[in-house]
Coordinates of C-alpha atoms (C1' of nucleotides) in Angstrom, one line a residue:
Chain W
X1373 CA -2.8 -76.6 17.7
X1374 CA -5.2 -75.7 15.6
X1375 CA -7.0 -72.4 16.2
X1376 CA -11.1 -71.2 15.9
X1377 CA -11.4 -68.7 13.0
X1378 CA -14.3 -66.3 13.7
X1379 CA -17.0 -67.6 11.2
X1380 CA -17.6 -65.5 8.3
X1381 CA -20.5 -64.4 9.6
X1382 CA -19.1 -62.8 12.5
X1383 CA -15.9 -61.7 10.3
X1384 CA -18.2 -59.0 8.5
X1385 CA -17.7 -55.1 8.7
X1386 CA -14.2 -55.3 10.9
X1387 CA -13.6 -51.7 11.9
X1388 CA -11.6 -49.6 9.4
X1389 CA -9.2 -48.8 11.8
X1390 CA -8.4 -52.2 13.4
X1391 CA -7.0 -53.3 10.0
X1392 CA -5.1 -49.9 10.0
X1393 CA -3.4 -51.4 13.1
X1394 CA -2.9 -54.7 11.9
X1395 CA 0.3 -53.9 10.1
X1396 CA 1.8 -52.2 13.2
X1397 CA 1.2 -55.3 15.0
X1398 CA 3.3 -57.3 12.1
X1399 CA 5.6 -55.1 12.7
X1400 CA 6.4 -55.7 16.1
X1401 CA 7.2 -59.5 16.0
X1402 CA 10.4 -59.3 14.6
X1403 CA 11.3 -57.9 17.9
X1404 CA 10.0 -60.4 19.7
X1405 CA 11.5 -63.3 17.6
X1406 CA 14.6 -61.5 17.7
X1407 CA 14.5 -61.4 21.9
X1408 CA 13.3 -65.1 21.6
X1409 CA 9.8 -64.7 22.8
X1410 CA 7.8 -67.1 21.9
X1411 CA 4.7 -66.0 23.5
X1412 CA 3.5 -62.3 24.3
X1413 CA 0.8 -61.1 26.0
X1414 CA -1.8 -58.2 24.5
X1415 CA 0.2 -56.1 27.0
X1416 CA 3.4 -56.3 25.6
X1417 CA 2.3 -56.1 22.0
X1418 CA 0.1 -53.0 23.2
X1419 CA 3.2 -51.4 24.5
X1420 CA 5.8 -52.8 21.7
X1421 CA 2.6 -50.6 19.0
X1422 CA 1.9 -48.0 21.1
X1423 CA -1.8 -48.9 21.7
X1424 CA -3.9 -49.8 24.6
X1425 CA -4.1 -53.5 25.3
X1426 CA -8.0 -53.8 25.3
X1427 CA -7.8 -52.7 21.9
X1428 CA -5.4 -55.1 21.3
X1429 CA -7.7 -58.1 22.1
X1430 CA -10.5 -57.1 20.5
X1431 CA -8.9 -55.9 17.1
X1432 CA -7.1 -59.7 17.5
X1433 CA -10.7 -61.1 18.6
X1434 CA -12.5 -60.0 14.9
X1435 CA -10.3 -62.7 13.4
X1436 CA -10.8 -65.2 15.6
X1437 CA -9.4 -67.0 19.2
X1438 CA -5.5 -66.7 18.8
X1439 CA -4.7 -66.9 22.3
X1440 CA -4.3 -68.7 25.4
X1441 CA -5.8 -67.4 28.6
X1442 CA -3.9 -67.1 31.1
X1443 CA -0.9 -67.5 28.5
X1444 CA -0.9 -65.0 25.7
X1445 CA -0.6 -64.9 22.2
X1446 CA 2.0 -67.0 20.1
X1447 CA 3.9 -64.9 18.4
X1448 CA 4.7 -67.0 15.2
X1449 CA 1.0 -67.8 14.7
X1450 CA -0.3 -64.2 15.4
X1451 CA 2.1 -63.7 12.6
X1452 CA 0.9 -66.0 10.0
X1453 CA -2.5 -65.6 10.8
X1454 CA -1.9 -61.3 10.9
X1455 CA -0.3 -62.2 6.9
X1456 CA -3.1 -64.4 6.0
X1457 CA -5.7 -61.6 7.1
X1458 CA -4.2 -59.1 5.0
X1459 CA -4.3 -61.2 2.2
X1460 CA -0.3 -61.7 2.4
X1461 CA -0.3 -65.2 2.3
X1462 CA 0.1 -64.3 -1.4
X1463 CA 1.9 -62.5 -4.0
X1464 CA 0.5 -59.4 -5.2
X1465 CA 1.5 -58.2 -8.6
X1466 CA 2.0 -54.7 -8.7
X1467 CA 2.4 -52.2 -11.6
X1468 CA 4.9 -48.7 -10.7
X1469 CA 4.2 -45.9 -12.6
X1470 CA 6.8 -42.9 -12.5
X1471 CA 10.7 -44.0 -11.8
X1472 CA 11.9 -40.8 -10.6
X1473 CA 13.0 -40.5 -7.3
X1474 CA 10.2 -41.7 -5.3
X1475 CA 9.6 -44.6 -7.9
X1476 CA 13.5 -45.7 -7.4
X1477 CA 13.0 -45.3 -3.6
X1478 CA 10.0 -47.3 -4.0
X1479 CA 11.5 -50.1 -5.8
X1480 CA 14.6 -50.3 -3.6
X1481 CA 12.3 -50.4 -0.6
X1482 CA 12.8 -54.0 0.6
X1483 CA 9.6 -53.8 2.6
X1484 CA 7.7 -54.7 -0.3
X1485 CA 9.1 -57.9 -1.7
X1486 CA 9.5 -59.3 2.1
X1487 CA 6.0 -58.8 2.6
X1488 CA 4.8 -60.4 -0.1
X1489 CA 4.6 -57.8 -3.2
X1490 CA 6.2 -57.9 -6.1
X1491 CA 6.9 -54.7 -9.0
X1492 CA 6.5 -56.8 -12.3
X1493 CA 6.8 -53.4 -14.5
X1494 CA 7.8 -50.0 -14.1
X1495 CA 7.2 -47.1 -16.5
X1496 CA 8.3 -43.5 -16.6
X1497 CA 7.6 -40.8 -20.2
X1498 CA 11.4 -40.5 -19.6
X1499 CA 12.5 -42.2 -23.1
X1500 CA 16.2 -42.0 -21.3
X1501 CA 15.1 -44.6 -19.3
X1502 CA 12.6 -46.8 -20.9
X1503 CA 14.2 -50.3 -21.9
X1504 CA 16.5 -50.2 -18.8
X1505 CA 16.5 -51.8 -15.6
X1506 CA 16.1 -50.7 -12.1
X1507 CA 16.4 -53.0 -9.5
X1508 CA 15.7 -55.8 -11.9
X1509 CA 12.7 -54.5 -12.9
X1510 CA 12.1 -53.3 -16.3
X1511 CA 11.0 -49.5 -17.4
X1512 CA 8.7 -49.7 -20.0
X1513 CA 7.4 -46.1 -21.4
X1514 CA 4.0 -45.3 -20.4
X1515 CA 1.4 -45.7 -23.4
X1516 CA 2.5 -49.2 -22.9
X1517 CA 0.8 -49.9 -19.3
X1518 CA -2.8 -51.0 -21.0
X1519 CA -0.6 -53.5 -22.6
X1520 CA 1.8 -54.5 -20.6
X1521 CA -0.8 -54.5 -17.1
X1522 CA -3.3 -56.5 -19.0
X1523 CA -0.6 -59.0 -19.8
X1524 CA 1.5 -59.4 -16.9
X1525 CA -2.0 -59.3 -15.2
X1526 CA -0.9 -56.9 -12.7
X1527 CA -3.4 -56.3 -9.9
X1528 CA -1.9 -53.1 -8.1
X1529 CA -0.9 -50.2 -9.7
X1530 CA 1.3 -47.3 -7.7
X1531 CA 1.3 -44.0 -8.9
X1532 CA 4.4 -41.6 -8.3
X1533 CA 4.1 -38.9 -11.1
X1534 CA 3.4 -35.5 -11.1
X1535 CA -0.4 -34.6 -10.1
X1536 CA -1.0 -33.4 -13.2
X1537 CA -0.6 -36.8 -15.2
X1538 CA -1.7 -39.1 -12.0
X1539 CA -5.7 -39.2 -13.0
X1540 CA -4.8 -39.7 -16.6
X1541 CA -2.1 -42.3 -15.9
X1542 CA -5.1 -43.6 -13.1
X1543 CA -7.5 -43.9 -16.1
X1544 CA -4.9 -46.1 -18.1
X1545 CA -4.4 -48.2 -15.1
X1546 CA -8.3 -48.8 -14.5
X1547 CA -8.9 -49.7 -18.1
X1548 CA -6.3 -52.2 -17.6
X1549 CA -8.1 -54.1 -15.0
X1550 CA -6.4 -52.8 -12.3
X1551 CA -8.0 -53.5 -8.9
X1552 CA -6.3 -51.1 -6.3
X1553 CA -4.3 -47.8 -6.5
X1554 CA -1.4 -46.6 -4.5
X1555 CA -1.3 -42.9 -5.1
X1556 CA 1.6 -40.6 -3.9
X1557 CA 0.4 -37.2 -6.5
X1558 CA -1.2 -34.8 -4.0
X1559 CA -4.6 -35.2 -6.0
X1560 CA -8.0 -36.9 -5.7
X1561 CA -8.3 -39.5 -8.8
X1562 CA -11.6 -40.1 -9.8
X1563 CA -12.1 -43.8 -10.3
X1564 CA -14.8 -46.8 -11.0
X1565 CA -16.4 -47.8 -7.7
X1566 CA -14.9 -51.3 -8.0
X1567 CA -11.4 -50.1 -7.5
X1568 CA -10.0 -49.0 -4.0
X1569 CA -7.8 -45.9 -3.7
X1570 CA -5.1 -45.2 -1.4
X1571 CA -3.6 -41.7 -1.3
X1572 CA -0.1 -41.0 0.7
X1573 CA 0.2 -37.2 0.9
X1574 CA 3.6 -36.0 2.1
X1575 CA 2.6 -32.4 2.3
X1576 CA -0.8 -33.2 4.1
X1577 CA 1.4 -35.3 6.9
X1578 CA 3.4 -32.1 7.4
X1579 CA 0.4 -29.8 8.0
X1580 CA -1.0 -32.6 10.3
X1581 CA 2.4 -31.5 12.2
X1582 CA 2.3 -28.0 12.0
X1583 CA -1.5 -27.4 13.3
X1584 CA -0.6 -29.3 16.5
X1585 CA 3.0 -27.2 16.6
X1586 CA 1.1 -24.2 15.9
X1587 CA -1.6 -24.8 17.9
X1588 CA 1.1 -25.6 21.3
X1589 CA 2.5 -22.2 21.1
X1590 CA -0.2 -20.5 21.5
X1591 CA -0.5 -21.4 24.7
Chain Y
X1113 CA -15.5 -8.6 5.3
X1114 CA -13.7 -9.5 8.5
X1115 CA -15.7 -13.1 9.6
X1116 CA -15.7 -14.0 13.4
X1117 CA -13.4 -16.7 14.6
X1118 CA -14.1 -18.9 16.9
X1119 CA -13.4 -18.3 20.4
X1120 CA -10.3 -20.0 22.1
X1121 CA -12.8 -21.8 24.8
X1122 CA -15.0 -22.9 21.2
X1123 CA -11.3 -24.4 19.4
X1124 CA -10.3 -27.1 21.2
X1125 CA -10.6 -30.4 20.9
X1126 CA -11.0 -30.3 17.5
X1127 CA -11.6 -34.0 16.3
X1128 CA -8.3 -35.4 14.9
X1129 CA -9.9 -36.9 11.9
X1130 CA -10.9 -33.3 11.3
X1131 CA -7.5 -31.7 11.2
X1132 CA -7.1 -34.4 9.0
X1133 CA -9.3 -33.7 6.3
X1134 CA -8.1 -29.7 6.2
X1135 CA -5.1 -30.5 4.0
X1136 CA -7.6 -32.6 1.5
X1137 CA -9.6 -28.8 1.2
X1138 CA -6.7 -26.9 0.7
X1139 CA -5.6 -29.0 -2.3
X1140 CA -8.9 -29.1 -4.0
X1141 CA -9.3 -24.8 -4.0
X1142 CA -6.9 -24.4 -7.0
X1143 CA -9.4 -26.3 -9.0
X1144 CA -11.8 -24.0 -8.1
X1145 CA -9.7 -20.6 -8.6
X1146 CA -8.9 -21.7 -12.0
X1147 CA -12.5 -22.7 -12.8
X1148 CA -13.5 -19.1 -11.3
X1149 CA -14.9 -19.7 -8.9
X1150 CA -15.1 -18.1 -6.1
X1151 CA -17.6 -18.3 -4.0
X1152 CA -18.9 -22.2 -3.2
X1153 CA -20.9 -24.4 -1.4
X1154 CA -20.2 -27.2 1.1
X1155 CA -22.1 -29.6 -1.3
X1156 CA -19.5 -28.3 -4.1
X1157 CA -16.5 -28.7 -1.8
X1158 CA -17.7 -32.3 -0.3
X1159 CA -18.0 -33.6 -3.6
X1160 CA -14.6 -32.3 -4.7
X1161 CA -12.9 -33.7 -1.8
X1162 CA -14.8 -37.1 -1.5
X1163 CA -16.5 -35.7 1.8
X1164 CA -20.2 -35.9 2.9
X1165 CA -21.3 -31.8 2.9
X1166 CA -22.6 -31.8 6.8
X1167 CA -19.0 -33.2 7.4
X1168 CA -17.2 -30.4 5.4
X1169 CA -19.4 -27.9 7.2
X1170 CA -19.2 -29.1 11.0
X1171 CA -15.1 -29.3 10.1
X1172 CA -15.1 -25.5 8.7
X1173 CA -17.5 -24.3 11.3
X1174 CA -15.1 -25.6 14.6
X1175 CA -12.9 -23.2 13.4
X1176 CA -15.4 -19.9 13.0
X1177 CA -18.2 -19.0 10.4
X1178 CA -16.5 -18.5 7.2
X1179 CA -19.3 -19.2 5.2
X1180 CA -22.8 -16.8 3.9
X1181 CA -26.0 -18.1 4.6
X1182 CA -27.6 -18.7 1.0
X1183 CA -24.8 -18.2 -0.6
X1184 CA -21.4 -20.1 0.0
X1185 CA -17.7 -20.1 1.1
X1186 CA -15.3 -17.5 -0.4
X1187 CA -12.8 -19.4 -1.6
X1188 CA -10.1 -17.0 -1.4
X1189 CA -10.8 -16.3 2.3
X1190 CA -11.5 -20.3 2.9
X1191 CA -7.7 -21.1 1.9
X1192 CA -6.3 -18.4 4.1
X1193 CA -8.4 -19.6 6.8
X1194 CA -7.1 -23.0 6.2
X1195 CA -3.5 -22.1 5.9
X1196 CA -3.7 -19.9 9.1
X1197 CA -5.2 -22.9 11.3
X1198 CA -3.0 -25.3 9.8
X1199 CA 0.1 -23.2 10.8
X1200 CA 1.3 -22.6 7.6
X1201 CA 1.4 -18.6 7.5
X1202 CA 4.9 -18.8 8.5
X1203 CA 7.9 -21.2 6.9
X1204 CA 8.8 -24.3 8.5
X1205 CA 12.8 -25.2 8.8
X1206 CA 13.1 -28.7 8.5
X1207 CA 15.9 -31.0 8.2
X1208 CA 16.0 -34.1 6.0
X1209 CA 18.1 -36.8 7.6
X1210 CA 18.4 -39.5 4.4
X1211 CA 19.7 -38.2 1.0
X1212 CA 19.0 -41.6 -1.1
X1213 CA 16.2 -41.7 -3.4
X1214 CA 13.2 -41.2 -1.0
X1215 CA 15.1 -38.2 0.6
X1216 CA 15.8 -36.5 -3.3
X1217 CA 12.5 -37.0 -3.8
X1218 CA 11.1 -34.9 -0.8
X1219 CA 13.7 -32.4 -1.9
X1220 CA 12.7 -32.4 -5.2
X1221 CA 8.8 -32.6 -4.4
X1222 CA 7.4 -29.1 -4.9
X1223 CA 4.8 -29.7 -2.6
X1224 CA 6.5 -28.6 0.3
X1225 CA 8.2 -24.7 -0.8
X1226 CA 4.9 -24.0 -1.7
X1227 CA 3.4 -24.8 1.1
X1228 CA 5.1 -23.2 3.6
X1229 CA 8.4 -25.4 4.5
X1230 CA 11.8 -24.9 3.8
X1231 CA 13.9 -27.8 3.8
X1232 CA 17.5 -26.1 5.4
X1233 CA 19.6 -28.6 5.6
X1234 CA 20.2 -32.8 4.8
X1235 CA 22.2 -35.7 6.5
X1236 CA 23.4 -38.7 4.8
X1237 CA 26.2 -41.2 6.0
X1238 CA 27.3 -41.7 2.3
X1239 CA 30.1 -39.5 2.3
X1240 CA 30.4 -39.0 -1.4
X1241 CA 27.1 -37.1 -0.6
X1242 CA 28.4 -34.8 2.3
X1243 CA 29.6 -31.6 1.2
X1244 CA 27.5 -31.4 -2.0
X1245 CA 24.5 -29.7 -2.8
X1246 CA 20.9 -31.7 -3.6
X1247 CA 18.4 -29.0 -4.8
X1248 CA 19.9 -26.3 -3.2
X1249 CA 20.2 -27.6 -0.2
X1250 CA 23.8 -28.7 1.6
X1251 CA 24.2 -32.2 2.7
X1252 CA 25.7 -32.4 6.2
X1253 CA 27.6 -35.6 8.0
X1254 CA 24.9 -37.1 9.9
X1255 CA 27.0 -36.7 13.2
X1256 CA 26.7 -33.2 12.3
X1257 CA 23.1 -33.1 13.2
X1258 CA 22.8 -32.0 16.6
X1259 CA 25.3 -28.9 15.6
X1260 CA 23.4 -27.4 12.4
X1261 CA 19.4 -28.4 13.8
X1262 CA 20.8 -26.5 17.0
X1263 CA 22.4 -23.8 14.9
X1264 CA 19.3 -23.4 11.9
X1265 CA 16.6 -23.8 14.6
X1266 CA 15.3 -26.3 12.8
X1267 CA 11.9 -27.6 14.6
X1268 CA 11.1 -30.2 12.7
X1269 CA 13.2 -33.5 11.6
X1270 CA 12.1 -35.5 8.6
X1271 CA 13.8 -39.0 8.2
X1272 CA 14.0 -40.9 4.8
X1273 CA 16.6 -43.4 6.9
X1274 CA 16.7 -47.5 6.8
X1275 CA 14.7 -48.6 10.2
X1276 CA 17.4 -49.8 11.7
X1277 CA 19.1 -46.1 11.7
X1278 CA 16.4 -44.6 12.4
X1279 CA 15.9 -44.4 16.3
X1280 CA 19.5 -43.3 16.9
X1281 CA 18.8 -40.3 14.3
X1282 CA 15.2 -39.6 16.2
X1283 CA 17.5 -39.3 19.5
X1284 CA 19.9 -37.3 17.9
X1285 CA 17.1 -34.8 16.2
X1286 CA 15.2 -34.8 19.6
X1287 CA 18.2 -33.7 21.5
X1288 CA 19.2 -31.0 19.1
X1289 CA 15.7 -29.6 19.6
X1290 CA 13.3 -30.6 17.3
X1291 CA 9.6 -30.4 18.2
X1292 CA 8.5 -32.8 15.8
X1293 CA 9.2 -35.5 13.5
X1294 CA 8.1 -37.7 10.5
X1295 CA 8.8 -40.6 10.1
X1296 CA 9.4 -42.8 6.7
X1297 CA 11.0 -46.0 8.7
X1298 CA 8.7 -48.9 9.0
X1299 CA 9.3 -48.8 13.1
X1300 CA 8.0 -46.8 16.1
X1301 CA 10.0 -44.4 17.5
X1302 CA 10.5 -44.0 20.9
X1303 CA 10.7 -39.8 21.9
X1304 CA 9.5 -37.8 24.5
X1305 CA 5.9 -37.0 24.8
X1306 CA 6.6 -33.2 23.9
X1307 CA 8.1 -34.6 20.7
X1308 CA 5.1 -34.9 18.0
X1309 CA 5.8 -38.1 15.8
X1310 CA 3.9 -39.5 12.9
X1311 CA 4.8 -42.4 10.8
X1312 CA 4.2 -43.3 7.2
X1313 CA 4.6 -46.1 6.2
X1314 CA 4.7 -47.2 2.8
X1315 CA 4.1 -51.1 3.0
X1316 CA 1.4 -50.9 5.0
X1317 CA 0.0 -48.5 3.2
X1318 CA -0.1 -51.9 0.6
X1319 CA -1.7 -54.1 3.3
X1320 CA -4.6 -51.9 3.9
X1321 CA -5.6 -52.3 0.1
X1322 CA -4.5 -56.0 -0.2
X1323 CA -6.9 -56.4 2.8
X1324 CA -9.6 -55.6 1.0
X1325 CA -8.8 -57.1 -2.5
X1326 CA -8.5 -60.6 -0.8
X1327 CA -11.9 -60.1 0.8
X1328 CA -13.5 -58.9 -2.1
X1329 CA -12.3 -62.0 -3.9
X1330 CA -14.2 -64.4 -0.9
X1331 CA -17.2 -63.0 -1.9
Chain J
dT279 C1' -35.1 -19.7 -2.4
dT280 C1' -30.5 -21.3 -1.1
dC281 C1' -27.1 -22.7 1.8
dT282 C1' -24.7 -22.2 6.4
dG283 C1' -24.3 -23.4 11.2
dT284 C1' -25.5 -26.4 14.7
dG285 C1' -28.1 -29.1 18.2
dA286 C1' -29.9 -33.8 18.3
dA287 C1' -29.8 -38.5 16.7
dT288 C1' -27.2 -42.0 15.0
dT289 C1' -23.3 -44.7 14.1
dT290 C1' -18.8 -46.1 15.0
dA291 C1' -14.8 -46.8 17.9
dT292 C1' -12.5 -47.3 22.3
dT293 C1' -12.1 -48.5 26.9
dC294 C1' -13.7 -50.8 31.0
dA295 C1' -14.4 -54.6 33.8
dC296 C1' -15.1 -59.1 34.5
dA297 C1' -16.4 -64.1 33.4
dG298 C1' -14.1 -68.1 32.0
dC299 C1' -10.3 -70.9 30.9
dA300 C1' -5.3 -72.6 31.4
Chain F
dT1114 C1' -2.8 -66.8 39.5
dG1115 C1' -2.6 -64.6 34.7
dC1116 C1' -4.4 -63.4 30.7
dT1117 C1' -7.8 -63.8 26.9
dG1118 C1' -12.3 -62.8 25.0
dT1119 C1' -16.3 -60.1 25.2
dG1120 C1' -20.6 -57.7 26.7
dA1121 C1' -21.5 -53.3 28.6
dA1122 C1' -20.3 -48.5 29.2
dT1123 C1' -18.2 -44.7 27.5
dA1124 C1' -16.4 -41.6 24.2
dA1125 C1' -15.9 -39.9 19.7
dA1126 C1' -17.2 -39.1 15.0
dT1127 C1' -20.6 -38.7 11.5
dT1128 C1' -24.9 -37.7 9.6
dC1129 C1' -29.5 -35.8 10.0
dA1130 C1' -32.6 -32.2 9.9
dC1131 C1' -33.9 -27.8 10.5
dA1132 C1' -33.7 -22.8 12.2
dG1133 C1' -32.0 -18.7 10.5
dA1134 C1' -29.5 -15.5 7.5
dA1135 C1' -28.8 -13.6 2.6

DNA sequence: TTCTGTGAATTTATTCACAGCA
DNA sequence: TGCTGTGAATAAATTCACAGAA
């Protein structure tokens, strides 16, 4: 039952964009599960993500020998092992900064929690809201995140304010030890080496859309 | 003053990750109008959008010679350029199918007027929501979508929906005519290949970092 | 000189194609 | 036979390095 795990030394420098794919693959078992397959091959995954089955493989084959020959790939333990390459296998303690609309939206997401995050603190400049609740998580106001961070020892911190407080609210986070950023502000934050930055721009998604719209009429 | 552009047979196949990093110029040239300046260099440019400055110059240069030899970029004429190729000298009609927080937050995000979209019309099942007016904009039944995307020409769908909704919307947005969607769900949506689609998804947006923050931590 | 534009070199990612195992 | 795992081939993207214009 027990599976080979490529050995660290053959674990190093996985491609950027296979772990990109890695979460499109997790999402695709509940649909298996949920058809009562127990076993799939790269084909079917391929198809059920949208990505060529080769690919499939040999983003599988960076972590190690999950499948069968002439079988295919269990889906259950793809899934653990897909969780426990992304670090899922625990919970991460994250830190929401902003509880406007996008903040709310963000803490009603059930995505999170299922997959193994969880919003210990919120905090918006809003003092309307601060000492209130939302979605059992309490708002703090925002001087309070060096404090509160450090304390709750928050490890994530997601940023959906305005772009002109994000790198000062950033700064904040950082100093509070901090170790990854989420940011939704359409803005470059300037950070220590030693923390990772994510950046979701809505508007930049759009344009992605509208060059290859613009680009089909020409034609 | 007028620059060549590049020829049609020159333009295509423009490298996706290029298109890409456009969007990530065209926010950082406001920090450079209101510093003054307006001419700058690729190095100036790269550093300001986290870029290496052969990239940001290759990525310009598919596109036409914008730039002086020994001197610079013109800003001002860099962000038409960029607007132009992104498709954004004309407004965009979209339709926002999902009027709960994430929805109200794309509404609300300023990010998009400026930039060239116009958001003409939202769907919600809620019906306390249909009939009212979020940000100026009317909130339809969502069975009324096919009618008003048909009616507003709207070409492109944007859907702030629970996954499970969210294919039967895509159908219904695709069949009323729209050319492209995006896609806040955490599933892949099934549309015709003239139908442009691209997902964001939030949680694994999460995973990527947490991938990295529980390898750091083997070290 | 400075800084762009761009071929060439390099690095990285994807896809093919098949050996090897169930 | 069917399907994985993987080296080899291919394709794509990035970076180098320098010719040429201001």
């Amino acid at each position: 039952m027990t599976k080979k795990t490529a050995p660290a030394s053959k674990r190093r420098n996985i491609p950027d964009p296979t772990i990109a794919r890695l979460p499109r693959y997790l999402r695709s078992f509940p649909e298996f599960v949920h058809a009562n397959r127990s076993v799939i091959s790269s084909k079917e995954l391929a198809a059920a993500s949208g990505i060529n089955p080769a690919q499939v493989r040999k983003d599988l084959a960076y972590f190690g020998q999950f499948g069968q020959r002439g079988i295919g790939y269990d889906v259950k333990t793809l899934d653990a092992k897909m969780r426990e390459i992304l670090g899922l296998h625990k919970v991460w303690r994250i830190a929401l900064v902003g509880a406007g609309h996008l903040g709310t939206a963000l803490l009603q997401y059930g995505g999170f929690t299922k997959a193994g995050f969880r919003i210990e603190a919120a905090f918006d400049v809003d003092p309307s809201k601060v000492g209130w609740e939302l979605e059992g998580v309490r708002i703090w106001a925002t001087p309070a995140i060096r404090q509160v961070v450090r304390e709750k020892k928050i490890e994530i911190g997601v940023l959906a304010v305005p772009a002109s407080q994000a790198q000062r609210v950033a700064d904040d986070l950082v100093d509070a030890g901090v170790r990854a950023i989420l940011n939704f502000a359409p803005c470059i934050l300037a950070v220590p080496k030693s923390v990772l930055v994510r950046g979701v721009d809505l508007a930049s998604e759009l344009e992605h859309l509208t060059y290859f719209l613009d680009k089909s009429r020409e034609k």
